[in-house]
XYZ file of C-alpha atoms in Angstrom:
242
model
C -36.328 95.329 140.145
C -33.868 97.186 138.253
C -30.584 97.929 140.143
C -28.331 99.338 137.489
C -29.582 101.141 134.274
C -26.767 102.050 131.878
C -27.967 104.250 129.108
C -25.921 104.859 125.863
C -22.545 103.751 127.641
C -19.788 103.511 125.037
C -15.809 103.802 124.680
C -14.625 105.152 121.382
C -13.139 102.335 119.548
C -13.884 99.655 122.049
C -17.701 99.873 122.819
C -20.521 100.959 120.742
C -23.203 102.971 122.512
C -25.091 100.344 124.634
C -28.024 100.058 126.969
C -27.633 97.560 129.962
C -30.066 96.814 132.783
C -29.102 94.549 135.612
C -31.655 93.447 137.927
C -31.676 92.803 141.688
C -31.126 89.164 142.783
C -29.566 88.191 139.346
C -26.306 86.776 138.463
C -25.184 87.660 134.911
C -22.423 86.077 132.909
C -20.533 88.306 130.370
C -18.851 86.382 127.686
C -17.285 87.016 124.457
C -14.118 86.310 122.394
C -10.845 88.020 123.473
C -10.948 91.777 122.650
C -14.662 91.402 122.018
C -15.551 94.251 124.518
C -16.289 92.345 127.776
C -14.019 94.463 129.953
C -15.023 97.527 128.126
C -18.555 96.977 128.993
C -17.890 96.281 132.543
C -15.683 99.429 133.011
C -18.090 101.789 131.256
C -20.986 100.301 133.308
C -18.993 100.990 136.501
C -18.076 104.509 135.425
C -14.498 104.008 135.814
C -13.439 104.282 132.200
C -11.906 107.760 131.189
C -13.551 108.987 128.011
C -16.609 106.855 128.321
C -19.955 108.148 127.414
C -23.570 107.518 128.705
C -25.463 107.672 131.938
C -25.567 105.425 134.972
C -28.197 104.916 137.652
C -28.281 102.674 140.750
C -31.957 102.624 141.596
C -32.887 106.000 141.211
C -29.578 107.779 141.782
C -27.407 109.163 138.959
C -24.031 107.653 139.780
C -22.168 110.819 138.637
C -23.859 112.767 141.407
C -23.054 110.379 144.353
C -20.230 111.413 146.641
C -17.351 108.858 146.671
C -18.019 107.879 150.260
C -21.571 106.733 149.466
C -20.594 105.214 145.956
C -18.933 102.104 147.540
C -22.393 101.203 149.057
C -23.908 101.410 145.554
C -21.646 99.856 143.162
C -18.401 97.726 143.490
C -15.977 96.967 140.598
C -13.221 94.569 140.629
C -10.642 94.786 137.727
C -9.119 91.862 136.178
C -5.648 92.786 137.295
C -4.394 91.081 140.516
C -1.127 92.826 141.120
C -1.085 94.549 144.570
C 2.024 96.443 145.569
C 1.062 97.083 149.127
C 2.879 95.305 151.989
C -0.091 95.283 154.206
C -2.122 92.130 155.536
C -4.958 90.630 153.661
C -7.028 91.463 156.446
C -6.407 95.181 156.274
C -6.917 95.173 152.211
C -10.410 93.866 152.746
C -10.982 96.559 155.190
C -9.971 99.217 152.772
C -13.284 98.647 151.000
C -15.243 100.047 153.810
C -16.341 103.580 154.222
C -16.099 102.831 158.252
C -14.581 100.141 160.318
C -16.486 96.799 160.503
C -14.435 94.109 162.207
C -17.154 91.701 162.360
C -17.966 92.101 158.604
C -14.353 91.560 157.640
C -14.186 88.501 159.789
C -17.232 87.136 158.003
C -15.642 87.538 154.624
C -12.321 85.916 155.629
C -14.350 83.081 156.860
C -16.390 82.892 153.786
C -13.489 83.236 151.465
C -11.323 80.665 153.557
C -8.595 83.135 154.126
C -7.855 82.624 157.915
C -4.405 81.336 157.659
C -3.571 84.117 155.190
C -5.454 86.961 156.850
C -2.366 88.500 158.496
C 0.181 87.803 155.686
C 1.259 90.655 153.426
C -0.940 90.651 150.367
C 1.898 91.052 148.034
C 3.282 87.856 149.320
C 0.268 85.742 148.314
C -0.081 83.878 144.984
C -2.329 85.268 142.232
C -5.151 83.074 143.263
C -5.053 83.897 146.805
C -4.841 87.663 146.009
C -7.842 87.149 143.661
C -9.895 86.022 146.913
C -8.488 88.951 149.072
C -9.586 91.374 146.247
C -13.046 89.955 146.023
C -13.484 90.311 149.765
C -12.391 93.851 149.570
C -15.105 94.698 146.778
C -17.730 92.587 148.756
C -17.126 94.403 152.046
C -19.403 97.453 151.695
C -22.214 95.150 150.578
C -23.018 97.276 147.464
C -26.339 96.964 145.598
C -24.362 96.408 142.225
C -21.267 94.281 141.769
C -19.240 94.358 138.279
C -16.407 91.830 138.278
C -13.961 91.383 135.511
C -12.801 87.620 135.505
C -13.103 86.888 139.299
C -12.747 83.272 138.577
C -9.618 83.411 136.474
C -6.208 82.280 138.264
C -7.971 80.157 140.654
C -8.270 76.346 140.967
C -11.341 74.424 139.974
C -12.499 74.527 143.677
C -12.428 78.285 143.777
C -14.116 78.882 140.404
C -17.044 77.118 141.677
C -17.009 78.388 145.223
C -16.758 81.946 144.117
C -19.819 81.481 142.161
C -21.473 80.054 145.057
C -20.428 82.890 147.280
C -21.843 85.340 144.647
C -25.036 83.498 144.460
C -25.473 83.980 148.221
C -24.875 87.582 147.701
C -27.346 87.913 144.932
C -29.963 86.170 147.087
C -29.705 89.116 149.354
C -30.709 91.538 146.542
C -27.479 92.468 144.781
C -27.236 92.710 141.130
C -24.022 90.813 139.857
C -22.534 90.794 136.421
C -19.115 89.034 135.935
C -16.920 88.232 132.901
C -15.926 84.608 132.340
C -14.121 82.526 129.759
C -15.290 78.897 131.054
C -18.382 78.508 129.007
C -18.921 75.290 131.140
C -19.947 77.457 134.006
C -22.825 79.270 132.320
C -25.462 76.976 133.496
C -24.767 78.328 136.961
C -25.871 81.779 136.004
C -29.337 83.290 135.491
C -28.475 85.319 132.289
C -25.953 85.690 129.730
C -24.551 88.626 127.829
C -22.522 87.823 124.706
C -20.420 90.843 123.888
C -18.447 90.780 120.354
C -17.149 93.502 118.067
C -17.934 96.103 120.878
C -21.745 95.413 121.247
C -23.948 93.078 122.994
C -24.909 90.392 120.432
C -27.054 88.325 122.806
C -29.089 88.632 126.065
C -30.499 85.219 126.816
C -30.866 82.549 129.480
C -27.890 80.015 129.799
C -29.547 77.236 127.758
C -30.623 79.512 124.883
C -27.381 81.164 124.880
C -25.466 77.917 124.689
C -27.385 76.726 121.691
C -27.374 79.876 119.941
C -25.886 80.665 116.580
C -24.296 83.956 118.046
C -22.131 81.894 120.515
C -21.245 79.478 117.742
C -20.106 82.345 115.387
C -18.382 84.263 118.221
C -16.112 81.403 119.754
C -15.871 79.053 116.589
C -17.272 76.185 118.878
C -20.530 74.290 119.467
C -21.736 71.958 122.071
C -21.345 68.275 121.092
C -22.326 65.776 123.798
C -20.701 66.649 126.953
C -17.985 68.527 125.204
C -17.414 71.036 122.366
C -16.759 70.760 118.630
C -14.286 73.077 117.108
C -15.688 74.540 113.853
C -13.266 74.308 111.015
C -12.622 77.482 109.075
C -14.239 75.902 105.826
C -17.377 75.360 107.966
C -17.476 78.975 108.995
C -17.266 79.994 105.363
C -19.822 77.762 104.020
C -22.290 78.925 106.615
C -22.097 82.472 105.388
């Protein structure tokens, strides 16, 4: 079932007009080289980028017509920035994502994200990786139907890179459509679907196994799978293959 339908979304100079559909219960990886358009795609699909074009629907509701208090329950967006200037507790930051108080829901997220010993500490005194977990809790708190997350697995240790995906799988299993940008291609097998974004457009939309073996991935990243690792493609190989 379609959870998010983005029609003709674009950002001048950064993202060509693009159609994207995200399905309920599906975990989608958004990959691509630096500057290729991953963040632009997520921001345009979230409706948070000034100057972006296109139309967005969550289910049968046009996002532009939804009042702010209801929007949080439809779509959640997590930017890549982890800077938080507020001197308030991690618990209160998570609660900021809620349209109304929900102490039990916040407590569940604190337990899920293993934030118990940090819950009462000022969020601006936490490490970057710790703040990443708090901010993830904030966007999860309203239980939106669609989640768009920009690099949620960055700035965290290996355990949390995998644990965050485990948490997101459990959220997706409840019917949420989730798309997130990542840099670690070794995590792709943990996803249901891969969108490869380069030169401001979606170059590939495929299942992980096909994406990893694709010529599009090889051209975009200048690497290819080799055994249990990766082979760097020298410049002369790239030129001879054109």
